[in-house]
Structures are given as C-alpha cells and as structure tokens.
Amino acid sequence: MVTVIAVAAVTVCVIAWLTAVLVRRERRRGETSAEGVRIESAASAALREARRRARAGRDMTTASTDVYLRDR
C-alpha cells in the first residue's frame, strides 16, 4: 500500500514538473513576429502537402512510397 502511494506521489510530482516546464517555455516564447507567422504558415502548408502526397501514394497502392515520403 505504501509503495502504491509513493509511486502515485512521484507520478504527480513528475507531471507537475513537466507542466511547469511547458508553461515556462511558452511564456519565454513571447509574441511571434510577422516573419515568424509567415514561416510557421509555410511550414504547416508544406507538412500538409507532404501528408497529402504520402496518402496519395498509399492509395495508389504503389510498390514504393519513398517518392511521396521524401519531403517529410
């Protein structure tokens, strides 16, 4: 019983510590400049395109999807 309580306490402490790290990192990040917004938007669009191409490769049942996964 004591072991279960100790494991639960350690788990709660680890989760609290990880949450604090993520919150601190997000606060440190600050406002995104116009250039940063543009870069994030372009990266998101490129990722969506790579996923779309990979899905198309799987749907075509090609022998190899390496061509479609190259951009990932």
Coordinates of C-alpha atoms in Angstrom, one line a residue:
M1 CA 0.0 0.0 0.0
V2 CA 2.8 2.4 0.9
T3 CA 4.5 1.6 -2.4
V4 CA 1.4 2.5 -4.4
I5 CA 1.1 5.8 -2.6
A6 CA 4.8 6.5 -3.2
V7 CA 4.5 5.7 -6.9
A8 CA 1.4 7.9 -7.2
A9 CA 3.1 10.8 -5.4
V10 CA 6.2 10.5 -7.7
T11 CA 3.9 10.4 -10.8
V12 CA 2.0 13.5 -9.7
C13 CA 5.3 15.3 -9.0
V14 CA 6.7 14.4 -12.4
I15 CA 3.5 15.6 -14.2
A16 CA 3.6 18.9 -12.2
W17 CA 7.2 19.4 -13.1
L18 CA 6.6 18.8 -16.8
T19 CA 3.7 21.1 -16.8
A20 CA 5.8 23.9 -15.2
V21 CA 8.5 23.4 -17.8
L22 CA 6.0 23.6 -20.7
V23 CA 4.3 26.8 -19.2
R24 CA 7.7 28.4 -18.7
R25 CA 8.8 27.6 -22.2
E26 CA 5.6 29.0 -23.7
R27 CA 5.9 32.3 -21.7
R28 CA 9.5 32.7 -22.8
R29 CA 8.5 32.3 -26.4
G30 CA 6.7 35.7 -26.4
E31 CA 5.0 37.3 -29.4
T32 CA 5.6 36.0 -32.8
S33 CA 6.8 38.5 -35.4
A34 CA 5.2 38.8 -38.8
E35 CA 8.2 36.9 -40.3
G36 CA 7.7 34.1 -37.7
V37 CA 4.0 33.8 -38.5
R38 CA 4.8 33.6 -42.2
I39 CA 7.4 30.9 -41.6
E40 CA 5.1 28.8 -39.4
S41 CA 2.3 29.1 -42.0
A42 CA 4.7 28.0 -44.8
A43 CA 5.9 25.0 -42.7
S44 CA 2.3 24.0 -41.9
A45 CA 1.4 24.1 -45.6
A46 CA 4.4 22.1 -46.5
L47 CA 3.6 19.5 -43.9
R48 CA 0.0 19.2 -45.1
E49 CA 1.3 18.8 -48.7
A50 CA 3.7 16.0 -47.7
R51 CA 0.9 14.2 -45.8
R52 CA -1.4 14.5 -48.8
R53 CA 1.3 13.1 -51.2
A54 CA 2.1 10.2 -48.8
R55 CA -1.6 9.4 -48.6
A56 CA -2.0 9.5 -52.3
G57 CA 1.0 7.1 -52.7
R58 CA -0.7 4.7 -50.3
D59 CA -4.0 5.0 -52.1
M60 CA -2.4 4.2 -55.4
T61 CA -1.0 1.0 -53.9
T62 CA 2.4 1.7 -55.4
A63 CA 5.2 -0.7 -54.8
S64 CA 7.2 2.0 -53.0
T65 CA 6.0 5.2 -51.4
D66 CA 9.6 6.6 -50.9
V67 CA 9.0 9.2 -53.5
Y68 CA 6.0 10.5 -51.6
L69 CA 7.7 10.4 -48.2
R70 CA 10.9 12.2 -49.3
D71 CA 9.6 15.6 -48.3
R72 CA 8.6 14.6 -44.7

